[in-house]
mmCIF file with all atom_site columns, C-alpha atoms in Angstrom:
data_model
loop_
_atom_site.group_PDB
_atom_site.id
_atom_site.type_symbol
_atom_site.label_atom_id
_atom_site.label_alt_id
_atom_site.label_comp_id
_atom_site.label_asym_id
_atom_site.label_entity_id
_atom_site.label_seq_id
_atom_site.pdbx_PDB_ins_code
_atom_site.Cartn_x
_atom_site.Cartn_y
_atom_site.Cartn_z
_atom_site.occupancy
_atom_site.B_iso_or_equiv
_atom_site.pdbx_formal_charge
_atom_site.auth_seq_id
_atom_site.auth_comp_id
_atom_site.auth_asym_id
_atom_site.auth_atom_id
_atom_site.pdbx_PDB_model_num
ATOM 1   C CA . MET J 1 1   ? -12.290 3.455   0.663   1.00 0.00 ? 1   MET J CA 1
ATOM 2   C CA . LEU J 1 2   ? -9.134  1.813   1.980   1.00 0.00 ? 2   LEU J CA 1
ATOM 3   C CA . SER J 1 3   ? -6.311  0.568   -0.161  1.00 0.00 ? 3   SER J CA 1
ATOM 4   C CA . PHE J 1 4   ? -3.802  -1.782  1.396   1.00 0.00 ? 4   PHE J CA 1
ATOM 5   C CA . LEU J 1 5   ? -0.732  -3.667  0.431   1.00 0.00 ? 5   LEU J CA 1
ATOM 6   C CA . ASN J 1 6   ? 1.749   -5.886  2.190   1.00 0.00 ? 6   ASN J CA 1
ATOM 7   C CA . ALA J 1 7   ? 5.081   -6.614  0.585   1.00 0.00 ? 7   ALA J CA 1
ATOM 8   C CA . GLN J 1 8   ? 7.174   -9.559  1.675   1.00 0.00 ? 8   GLN J CA 1
ATOM 9   C CA . GLN J 1 9   ? 10.327  -11.073 0.276   1.00 0.00 ? 9   GLN J CA 1
ATOM 10  C CA . LYS J 1 10  ? 11.362  -14.549 1.358   1.00 0.00 ? 10  LYS J CA 1
ATOM 11  C CA . LYS J 1 11  ? 14.004  -12.829 3.485   1.00 0.00 ? 11  LYS J CA 1
ATOM 12  C CA . LYS J 1 12  ? 11.030  -12.000 5.760   1.00 0.00 ? 12  LYS J CA 1
ATOM 13  C CA . THR J 1 13  ? 10.911  -8.267  5.094   1.00 0.00 ? 13  THR J CA 1
ATOM 14  C CA . TYR J 1 14  ? 7.350   -7.066  5.633   1.00 0.00 ? 14  TYR J CA 1
ATOM 15  C CA . ALA J 1 15  ? 5.423   -3.852  5.087   1.00 0.00 ? 15  ALA J CA 1
ATOM 16  C CA . LYS J 1 16  ? 1.781   -2.870  5.248   1.00 0.00 ? 16  LYS J CA 1
ATOM 17  C CA . LYS J 1 17  ? 0.083   0.006   3.423   1.00 0.00 ? 17  LYS J CA 1
ATOM 18  C CA . PRO J 1 18  ? -3.406  1.137   4.336   1.00 0.00 ? 18  PRO J CA 1
ATOM 19  C CA . THR J 1 19  ? -4.550  4.313   2.616   1.00 0.00 ? 19  THR J CA 1
ATOM 20  C CA . THR J 1 20  ? -7.821  6.115   2.810   1.00 0.00 ? 20  THR J CA 1
ATOM 21  C CA . THR J 1 21  ? -9.714  8.408   0.526   1.00 0.00 ? 21  THR J CA 1
ATOM 22  C CA . SER J 1 22  ? -11.810 10.957  2.360   1.00 0.00 ? 22  SER J CA 1
ATOM 23  C CA . LYS J 1 23  ? -13.180 12.845  -0.639  1.00 0.00 ? 23  LYS J CA 1
ATOM 24  C CA . PRO J 1 24  ? -14.542 11.289  -3.796  1.00 0.00 ? 24  PRO J CA 1
ATOM 25  C CA . ILE J 1 25  ? -12.345 11.355  -6.860  1.00 0.00 ? 25  ILE J CA 1
ATOM 26  C CA . PRO J 1 26  ? -14.221 12.689  -9.874  1.00 0.00 ? 26  PRO J CA 1
ATOM 27  C CA . LYS J 1 27  ? -14.909 10.011  -12.470 1.00 0.00 ? 27  LYS J CA 1
ATOM 28  C CA . VAL J 1 28  ? -14.711 10.642  -16.177 1.00 0.00 ? 28  VAL J CA 1
ATOM 29  C CA . VAL J 1 29  ? -17.767 9.272   -17.943 1.00 0.00 ? 29  VAL J CA 1
ATOM 30  C CA . GLN J 1 30  ? -16.612 6.830   -20.592 1.00 0.00 ? 30  GLN J CA 1
ATOM 31  C CA . ASN J 1 31  ? -18.400 4.954   -23.327 1.00 0.00 ? 31  ASN J CA 1
ATOM 32  C CA . TYR J 1 32  ? -17.870 1.193   -23.003 1.00 0.00 ? 32  TYR J CA 1
ATOM 33  C CA . ASP J 1 33  ? -20.103 0.159   -25.936 1.00 0.00 ? 33  ASP J CA 1
ATOM 34  C CA . ASP J 1 34  ? -17.174 -1.306  -27.887 1.00 0.00 ? 34  ASP J CA 1
ATOM 35  C CA . TYR J 1 35  ? -15.998 -3.408  -24.920 1.00 0.00 ? 35  TYR J CA 1
ATOM 36  C CA . GLU J 1 36  ? -17.293 -6.945  -24.428 1.00 0.00 ? 36  GLU J CA 1
ATOM 37  C CA . SER J 1 37  ? -18.040 -8.588  -21.093 1.00 0.00 ? 37  SER J CA 1
ATOM 38  C CA . VAL J 1 38  ? -15.861 -11.633 -20.556 1.00 0.00 ? 38  VAL J CA 1
ATOM 39  C CA . TYR J 1 39  ? -15.741 -14.334 -17.940 1.00 0.00 ? 39  TYR J CA 1
ATOM 40  C CA . VAL J 1 40  ? -12.328 -14.543 -16.302 1.00 0.00 ? 40  VAL J CA 1
ATOM 41  C CA . THR J 1 41  ? -11.003 -16.457 -13.319 1.00 0.00 ? 41  THR J CA 1
ATOM 42  C CA . THR J 1 42  ? -7.834  -16.227 -11.303 1.00 0.00 ? 42  THR J CA 1
ATOM 43  C CA . GLY J 1 43  ? -4.775  -16.825 -13.504 1.00 0.00 ? 43  GLY J CA 1
ATOM 44  C CA . ASP J 1 44  ? -3.286  -15.660 -16.776 1.00 0.00 ? 44  ASP J CA 1
ATOM 45  C CA . LEU J 1 45  ? -5.581  -13.595 -18.977 1.00 0.00 ? 45  LEU J CA 1
ATOM 46  C CA . GLY J 1 46  ? -6.327  -15.060 -22.374 1.00 0.00 ? 46  GLY J CA 1
ATOM 47  C CA . CYS J 1 47  ? -6.692  -11.636 -23.939 1.00 0.00 ? 47  CYS J CA 1
ATOM 48  C CA . SER J 1 48  ? -3.845  -9.241  -23.511 1.00 0.00 ? 48  SER J CA 1
ATOM 49  C CA . ASN J 1 49  ? -1.043  -7.583  -25.380 1.00 0.00 ? 49  ASN J CA 1
ATOM 50  C CA . VAL J 1 50  ? 1.347   -9.385  -23.105 1.00 0.00 ? 50  VAL J CA 1
ATOM 51  C CA . VAL J 1 51  ? 3.354   -12.232 -24.569 1.00 0.00 ? 51  VAL J CA 1
ATOM 52  C CA . PRO J 1 52  ? 4.254   -14.088 -21.364 1.00 0.00 ? 52  PRO J CA 1
ATOM 53  C CA . ARG J 1 53  ? 7.967   -14.319 -20.684 1.00 0.00 ? 53  ARG J CA 1
ATOM 54  C CA . TYR J 1 54  ? 9.329   -17.212 -18.614 1.00 0.00 ? 54  TYR J CA 1
ATOM 55  C CA . ASP J 1 55  ? 12.750  -18.359 -17.483 1.00 0.00 ? 55  ASP J CA 1
ATOM 56  C CA . TYR J 1 56  ? 12.332  -21.990 -16.453 1.00 0.00 ? 56  TYR J CA 1
ATOM 57  C CA . THR J 1 57  ? 15.977  -22.198 -15.334 1.00 0.00 ? 57  THR J CA 1
ATOM 58  C CA . ILE J 1 58  ? 15.301  -20.135 -12.200 1.00 0.00 ? 58  ILE J CA 1
ATOM 59  C CA . ASP J 1 59  ? 12.572  -20.483 -9.585  1.00 0.00 ? 59  ASP J CA 1
ATOM 60  C CA . THR J 1 60  ? 11.712  -16.787 -9.140  1.00 0.00 ? 60  THR J CA 1
ATOM 61  C CA . GLY J 1 61  ? 8.210   -15.901 -8.075  1.00 0.00 ? 61  GLY J CA 1
ATOM 62  C CA . LEU J 1 62  ? 5.778   -13.172 -7.151  1.00 0.00 ? 62  LEU J CA 1
ATOM 63  C CA . LEU J 1 63  ? 2.925   -14.368 -4.948  1.00 0.00 ? 63  LEU J CA 1
ATOM 64  C CA . VAL J 1 64  ? 0.052   -11.874 -5.132  1.00 0.00 ? 64  VAL J CA 1
ATOM 65  C CA . LYS J 1 65  ? -2.709  -12.098 -2.536  1.00 0.00 ? 65  LYS J CA 1
ATOM 66  C CA . ASN J 1 66  ? -5.832  -10.075 -3.255  1.00 0.00 ? 66  ASN J CA 1
ATOM 67  C CA . HIS J 1 67  ? -7.434  -9.323  0.109   1.00 0.00 ? 67  HIS J CA 1
ATOM 68  C CA . GLY J 1 68  ? -9.620  -6.540  -1.258  1.00 0.00 ? 68  GLY J CA 1
ATOM 69  C CA . ASP J 1 69  ? -13.294 -6.136  -2.011  1.00 0.00 ? 69  ASP J CA 1
ATOM 70  C CA . LEU J 1 70  ? -12.560 -5.891  -5.756  1.00 0.00 ? 70  LEU J CA 1
ATOM 71  C CA . ASP J 1 71  ? -10.996 -8.143  -8.375  1.00 0.00 ? 71  ASP J CA 1
ATOM 72  C CA . LEU J 1 72  ? -7.456  -7.321  -9.456  1.00 0.00 ? 72  LEU J CA 1
ATOM 73  C CA . VAL J 1 73  ? -5.355  -7.436  -12.613 1.00 0.00 ? 73  VAL J CA 1
ATOM 74  C CA . VAL J 1 74  ? -1.589  -7.273  -12.104 1.00 0.00 ? 74  VAL J CA 1
ATOM 75  C CA . LYS J 1 75  ? 0.875   -6.469  -14.854 1.00 0.00 ? 75  LYS J CA 1
ATOM 76  C CA . ILE J 1 76  ? 4.642   -6.737  -14.304 1.00 0.00 ? 76  ILE J CA 1
ATOM 77  C CA . ILE J 1 77  ? 6.719   -4.468  -16.539 1.00 0.00 ? 77  ILE J CA 1
ATOM 78  C CA . ASN J 1 78  ? 10.446  -5.021  -17.208 1.00 0.00 ? 78  ASN J CA 1
ATOM 79  C CA . LEU J 1 79  ? 12.212  -1.671  -16.800 1.00 0.00 ? 79  LEU J CA 1
ATOM 80  C CA . GLU J 1 80  ? 14.948  -2.514  -19.317 1.00 0.00 ? 80  GLU J CA 1
ATOM 81  C CA . ASP J 1 81  ? 12.616  -2.608  -22.312 1.00 0.00 ? 81  ASP J CA 1
ATOM 82  C CA . ASN J 1 82  ? 9.375   -1.263  -20.751 1.00 0.00 ? 82  ASN J CA 1
ATOM 83  C CA . ILE J 1 83  ? 7.504   -4.384  -21.916 1.00 0.00 ? 83  ILE J CA 1
ATOM 84  C CA . ALA J 1 84  ? 5.026   -6.291  -19.778 1.00 0.00 ? 84  ALA J CA 1
ATOM 85  C CA . SER J 1 85  ? 6.324   -9.763  -18.997 1.00 0.00 ? 85  SER J CA 1
ATOM 86  C CA . ARG J 1 86  ? 3.130   -11.069 -17.404 1.00 0.00 ? 86  ARG J CA 1
ATOM 87  C CA . MET J 1 87  ? -0.464  -10.012 -16.793 1.00 0.00 ? 87  MET J CA 1
ATOM 88  C CA . VAL J 1 88  ? -2.752  -11.982 -14.467 1.00 0.00 ? 88  VAL J CA 1
ATOM 89  C CA . TYR J 1 89  ? -6.306  -11.714 -13.182 1.00 0.00 ? 89  TYR J CA 1
ATOM 90  C CA . ILE J 1 90  ? -6.860  -12.358 -9.463  1.00 0.00 ? 90  ILE J CA 1
ATOM 91  C CA . GLN J 1 91  ? -10.378 -12.542 -8.074  1.00 0.00 ? 91  GLN J CA 1
ATOM 92  C CA . LYS J 1 92  ? -11.085 -10.940 -4.705  1.00 0.00 ? 92  LYS J CA 1
ATOM 93  C CA . ASN J 1 93  ? -10.010 -13.086 -1.749  1.00 0.00 ? 93  ASN J CA 1
ATOM 94  C CA . SER J 1 94  ? -7.757  -15.186 -4.025  1.00 0.00 ? 94  SER J CA 1
ATOM 95  C CA . SER J 1 95  ? -4.035  -15.590 -4.571  1.00 0.00 ? 95  SER J CA 1
ATOM 96  C CA . TYR J 1 96  ? -1.876  -16.322 -7.593  1.00 0.00 ? 96  TYR J CA 1
ATOM 97  C CA . GLU J 1 97  ? 1.853   -16.946 -7.899  1.00 0.00 ? 97  GLU J CA 1
ATOM 98  C CA . ILE J 1 98  ? 3.568   -15.598 -10.988 1.00 0.00 ? 98  ILE J CA 1
ATOM 99  C CA . LYS J 1 99  ? 6.439   -18.046 -11.447 1.00 0.00 ? 99  LYS J CA 1
ATOM 100 C CA . ASN J 1 100 ? 9.681   -18.207 -13.423 1.00 0.00 ? 100 ASN J CA 1
ATOM 101 C CA . ILE J 1 101 ? 9.975   -14.453 -13.931 1.00 0.00 ? 101 ILE J CA 1
ATOM 102 C CA . PRO J 1 102 ? 13.055  -13.672 -16.065 1.00 0.00 ? 102 PRO J CA 1
ATOM 103 C CA . GLN J 1 103 ? 15.890  -11.825 -14.381 1.00 0.00 ? 103 GLN J CA 1
ATOM 104 C CA . GLY J 1 104 ? 15.452  -8.070  -14.410 1.00 0.00 ? 104 GLY J CA 1
ATOM 105 C CA . ARG J 1 105 ? 13.991  -5.130  -12.554 1.00 0.00 ? 105 ARG J CA 1
ATOM 106 C CA . TYR J 1 106 ? 10.220  -4.693  -12.648 1.00 0.00 ? 106 TYR J CA 1
ATOM 107 C CA . ILE J 1 107 ? 7.464   -2.271  -11.733 1.00 0.00 ? 107 ILE J CA 1
ATOM 108 C CA . ILE J 1 108 ? 3.903   -3.368  -11.118 1.00 0.00 ? 108 ILE J CA 1
ATOM 109 C CA . LYS J 1 109 ? 0.710   -1.946  -12.580 1.00 0.00 ? 109 LYS J CA 1
ATOM 110 C CA . GLU J 1 110 ? -2.577  -2.723  -10.837 1.00 0.00 ? 110 GLU J CA 1
ATOM 111 C CA . ALA J 1 111 ? -6.187  -2.523  -11.989 1.00 0.00 ? 111 ALA J CA 1
ATOM 112 C CA . HIS J 1 112 ? -8.943  -2.968  -9.374  1.00 0.00 ? 112 HIS J CA 1
ATOM 113 C CA . GLY J 1 113 ? -12.653 -3.345  -10.111 1.00 0.00 ? 113 GLY J CA 1
ATOM 114 C CA . GLU J 1 114 ? -15.720 -5.554  -10.420 1.00 0.00 ? 114 GLU J CA 1
ATOM 115 C CA . VAL J 1 115 ? -16.702 -5.628  -14.115 1.00 0.00 ? 115 VAL J CA 1
ATOM 116 C CA . TRP J 1 116 ? -13.845 -6.612  -16.470 1.00 0.00 ? 116 TRP J CA 1
ATOM 117 C CA . LYS J 1 117 ? -14.370 -5.967  -20.179 1.00 0.00 ? 117 LYS J CA 1
ATOM 118 C CA . GLN J 1 118 ? -12.142 -6.274  -23.228 1.00 0.00 ? 118 GLN J CA 1
ATOM 119 C CA . LYS J 1 119 ? -11.958 -5.065  -26.812 1.00 0.00 ? 119 LYS J CA 1
ATOM 120 C CA . ASN J 1 120 ? -9.706  -5.581  -29.812 1.00 0.00 ? 120 ASN J CA 1
ATOM 121 C CA . VAL J 1 121 ? -8.293  -2.633  -31.728 1.00 0.00 ? 121 VAL J CA 1
ATOM 122 C CA . ASP J 1 122 ? -6.055  -3.267  -34.720 1.00 0.00 ? 122 ASP J CA 1
ATOM 123 C CA . GLY J 1 123 ? -5.284  -6.761  -33.447 1.00 0.00 ? 123 GLY J CA 1
ATOM 124 C CA . LYS J 1 124 ? -4.424  -5.555  -29.949 1.00 0.00 ? 124 LYS J CA 1
ATOM 125 C CA . CYS J 1 125 ? -6.529  -6.520  -26.963 1.00 0.00 ? 125 CYS J CA 1
ATOM 126 C CA . PHE J 1 126 ? -7.324  -3.949  -24.267 1.00 0.00 ? 126 PHE J CA 1
ATOM 127 C CA . GLY J 1 127 ? -8.912  -4.727  -20.927 1.00 0.00 ? 127 GLY J CA 1
ATOM 128 C CA . ILE J 1 128 ? -10.461 -2.437  -18.336 1.00 0.00 ? 128 ILE J CA 1
ATOM 129 C CA . PHE J 1 129 ? -12.747 -2.480  -15.349 1.00 0.00 ? 129 PHE J CA 1
ATOM 130 C CA . THR J 1 130 ? -15.888 -0.526  -16.272 1.00 0.00 ? 130 THR J CA 1
ATOM 131 C CA . ASP J 1 131 ? -17.554 -0.175  -12.867 1.00 0.00 ? 131 ASP J CA 1
ATOM 132 C CA . GLU J 1 132 ? -17.621 3.020   -10.812 1.00 0.00 ? 132 GLU J CA 1
ATOM 133 C CA . ASN J 1 133 ? -15.146 1.594   -8.263  1.00 0.00 ? 133 ASN J CA 1
ATOM 134 C CA . ALA J 1 134 ? -12.435 0.947   -10.872 1.00 0.00 ? 134 ALA J CA 1
ATOM 135 C CA . MET J 1 135 ? -8.983  2.137   -9.849  1.00 0.00 ? 135 MET J CA 1
ATOM 136 C CA . TYR J 1 136 ? -5.597  1.901   -11.566 1.00 0.00 ? 136 TYR J CA 1
ATOM 137 C CA . ARG J 1 137 ? -2.192  2.281   -9.925  1.00 0.00 ? 137 ARG J CA 1
ATOM 138 C CA . GLN J 1 138 ? 1.484   1.869   -10.708 1.00 0.00 ? 138 GLN J CA 1
ATOM 139 C CA . SER J 1 139 ? 4.149   1.014   -8.151  1.00 0.00 ? 139 SER J CA 1
ATOM 140 C CA . LYS J 1 140 ? 6.884   3.484   -7.372  1.00 0.00 ? 140 LYS J CA 1
ATOM 141 C CA . ASN J 1 141 ? 8.957   0.618   -5.988  1.00 0.00 ? 141 ASN J CA 1
ATOM 142 C CA . VAL J 1 142 ? 11.080  -1.644  -8.162  1.00 0.00 ? 142 VAL J CA 1
ATOM 143 C CA . ALA J 1 143 ? 11.162  -5.420  -7.692  1.00 0.00 ? 143 ALA J CA 1
ATOM 144 C CA . ASP J 1 144 ? 14.642  -6.773  -8.374  1.00 0.00 ? 144 ASP J CA 1
ATOM 145 C CA . PHE J 1 145 ? 14.540  -10.299 -9.819  1.00 0.00 ? 145 PHE J CA 1
ATOM 146 C CA . PHE J 1 146 ? 18.267  -10.601 -10.505 1.00 0.00 ? 146 PHE J CA 1
ATOM 147 C CA . VAL J 1 147 ? 19.852  -13.772 -9.125  1.00 0.00 ? 147 VAL J CA 1
ATOM 148 C CA . THR J 1 148 ? 22.871  -12.935 -6.976  1.00 0.00 ? 148 THR J CA 1
ATOM 149 C CA . LYS J 1 149 ? 25.754  -15.070 -5.714  1.00 0.00 ? 149 LYS J CA 1
ATOM 150 C CA . ARG J 1 150 ? 28.183  -14.565 -2.855  1.00 0.00 ? 150 ARG J CA 1
ATOM 151 C CA . ILE J 1 151 ? 30.892  -16.594 -1.147  1.00 0.00 ? 151 ILE J CA 1
ATOM 152 C CA . GLU J 1 152 ? 30.419  -17.573 2.501   1.00 0.00 ? 152 GLU J CA 1
ATOM 153 C CA . GLY J 1 153 ? 33.442  -19.491 3.731   1.00 0.00 ? 153 GLY J CA 1
ATOM 154 C CA . ASP J 1 154 ? 33.907  -22.461 1.408   1.00 0.00 ? 154 ASP J CA 1
ATOM 155 C CA . TYR J 1 155 ? 30.428  -22.187 -0.119  1.00 0.00 ? 155 TYR J CA 1
ATOM 156 C CA . GLU J 1 156 ? 28.844  -20.210 -2.901  1.00 0.00 ? 156 GLU J CA 1
ATOM 157 C CA . VAL J 1 157 ? 25.395  -18.968 -1.843  1.00 0.00 ? 157 VAL J CA 1
ATOM 158 C CA . THR J 1 158 ? 22.845  -18.218 -4.560  1.00 0.00 ? 158 THR J CA 1
ATOM 159 C CA . ASN J 1 159 ? 19.965  -15.842 -3.772  1.00 0.00 ? 159 ASN J CA 1
ATOM 160 C CA . ILE J 1 160 ? 16.936  -16.419 -6.031  1.00 0.00 ? 160 ILE J CA 1
ATOM 161 C CA . PRO J 1 161 ? 14.478  -13.552 -5.504  1.00 0.00 ? 161 PRO J CA 1
ATOM 162 C CA . SER J 1 162 ? 10.902  -14.210 -4.606  1.00 0.00 ? 162 SER J CA 1
ATOM 163 C CA . TYR J 1 163 ? 8.330   -11.715 -3.371  1.00 0.00 ? 163 TYR J CA 1
ATOM 164 C CA . GLU J 1 164 ? 4.927   -11.734 -1.767  1.00 0.00 ? 164 GLU J CA 1
ATOM 165 C CA . LEU J 1 165 ? 2.455   -8.867  -2.155  1.00 0.00 ? 165 LEU J CA 1
ATOM 166 C CA . GLU J 1 166 ? -0.871  -8.416  -0.443  1.00 0.00 ? 166 GLU J CA 1
ATOM 167 C CA . LEU J 1 167 ? -2.922  -6.025  -2.516  1.00 0.00 ? 167 LEU J CA 1
ATOM 168 C CA . GLY J 1 168 ? -6.486  -4.886  -2.334  1.00 0.00 ? 168 GLY J CA 1
ATOM 169 C CA . ILE J 1 169 ? -8.995  -2.086  -2.202  1.00 0.00 ? 169 ILE J CA 1
ATOM 170 C CA . ARG J 1 170 ? -11.323 -2.206  0.804   1.00 0.00 ? 170 ARG J CA 1
ATOM 171 C CA . PHE J 1 171 ? -14.298 -0.008  1.516   1.00 0.00 ? 171 PHE J CA 1
ATOM 172 C CA . VAL J 1 172 ? -14.285 1.196   5.116   1.00 0.00 ? 172 VAL J CA 1
ATOM 173 C CA . LYS J 1 173 ? -16.037 3.856   7.133   1.00 0.00 ? 173 LYS J CA 1
ATOM 174 C CA . ASP J 1 174 ? -13.012 4.967   9.206   1.00 0.00 ? 174 ASP J CA 1
ATOM 175 C CA . PRO J 1 175 ? -10.822 7.372   7.171   1.00 0.00 ? 175 PRO J CA 1
ATOM 176 C CA . LYS J 1 176 ? -8.343  7.762   10.082  1.00 0.00 ? 176 LYS J CA 1
ATOM 177 C CA . GLN J 1 177 ? -6.320  4.655   9.257   1.00 0.00 ? 177 GLN J CA 1
ATOM 178 C CA . ARG J 1 178 ? -2.700  5.463   8.454   1.00 0.00 ? 178 ARG J CA 1
ATOM 179 C CA . ASN J 1 179 ? -0.295  4.460   5.733   1.00 0.00 ? 179 ASN J CA 1
ATOM 180 C CA . ASN J 1 180 ? 2.681   2.361   7.006   1.00 0.00 ? 180 ASN J CA 1
ATOM 181 C CA . SER J 1 181 ? 4.292   0.772   3.954   1.00 0.00 ? 181 SER J CA 1
ATOM 182 C CA . THR J 1 182 ? 7.485   0.637   2.022   1.00 0.00 ? 182 THR J CA 1
ATOM 183 C CA . TYR J 1 183 ? 5.488   -0.101  -1.138  1.00 0.00 ? 183 TYR J CA 1
ATOM 184 C CA . HIS J 1 184 ? 4.113   3.017   -2.816  1.00 0.00 ? 184 HIS J CA 1
ATOM 185 C CA . THR J 1 185 ? 1.892   3.627   -5.833  1.00 0.00 ? 185 THR J CA 1
ATOM 186 C CA . ASN J 1 186 ? 0.711   6.427   -8.093  1.00 0.00 ? 186 ASN J CA 1
ATOM 187 C CA . ARG J 1 187 ? -2.774  6.482   -9.572  1.00 0.00 ? 187 ARG J CA 1
ATOM 188 C CA . ILE J 1 188 ? -2.821  5.964   -13.318 1.00 0.00 ? 188 ILE J CA 1
ATOM 189 C CA . SER J 1 189 ? -5.525  5.882   -15.979 1.00 0.00 ? 189 SER J CA 1
ATOM 190 C CA . SER J 1 190 ? -6.883  2.770   -17.665 1.00 0.00 ? 190 SER J CA 1
ATOM 191 C CA . SER J 1 191 ? -5.037  3.882   -20.826 1.00 0.00 ? 191 SER J CA 1
ATOM 192 C CA . GLU J 1 192 ? -1.755  3.999   -18.930 1.00 0.00 ? 192 GLU J CA 1
ATOM 193 C CA . PHE J 1 193 ? -2.503  0.550   -17.498 1.00 0.00 ? 193 PHE J CA 1
ATOM 194 C CA . ASN J 1 194 ? -2.952  -0.855  -21.017 1.00 0.00 ? 194 ASN J CA 1
ATOM 195 C CA . GLN J 1 195 ? 0.359   0.568   -22.292 1.00 0.00 ? 195 GLN J CA 1
#
């Protein structure tokens, strides 16, 4: 299995992250009887605990390209209040731009898989991938969406942050591929993803 990610800011910084798994990771057998299969397409999820936050006064953006063999759910979490500002579903070989992200510093949670299911508990909606290939990760990196200004000569220059990420899980036979990225993740559980 190969996991890869490219990170790019409009300043043309670029990084690539292939990772390999040479030994299988033990899976915990879970009961998904109380989860319902749902049909979802690329874009905002209709069922989530995320109340989308927008700032239409600034043109910030996070373009996420899913180049993997699995579908992807991305959640962006504001570090100031630890609340998810957006959560989107991105089918394999698709892209989605999360626009008008409010100023702040964010981490990214990722869920990768093939079979997305949801359930409601006490009025809260939880979503998970229930297939054997499901994987959950959280970025170690922080995306800074603060607008900055500086003076250059007689002009004030405004920098409006915008990022581009290429994410995906690929299944490959060559475990010798190396990891060359500035974007790093930790594996997390589906429960941690839904927090």
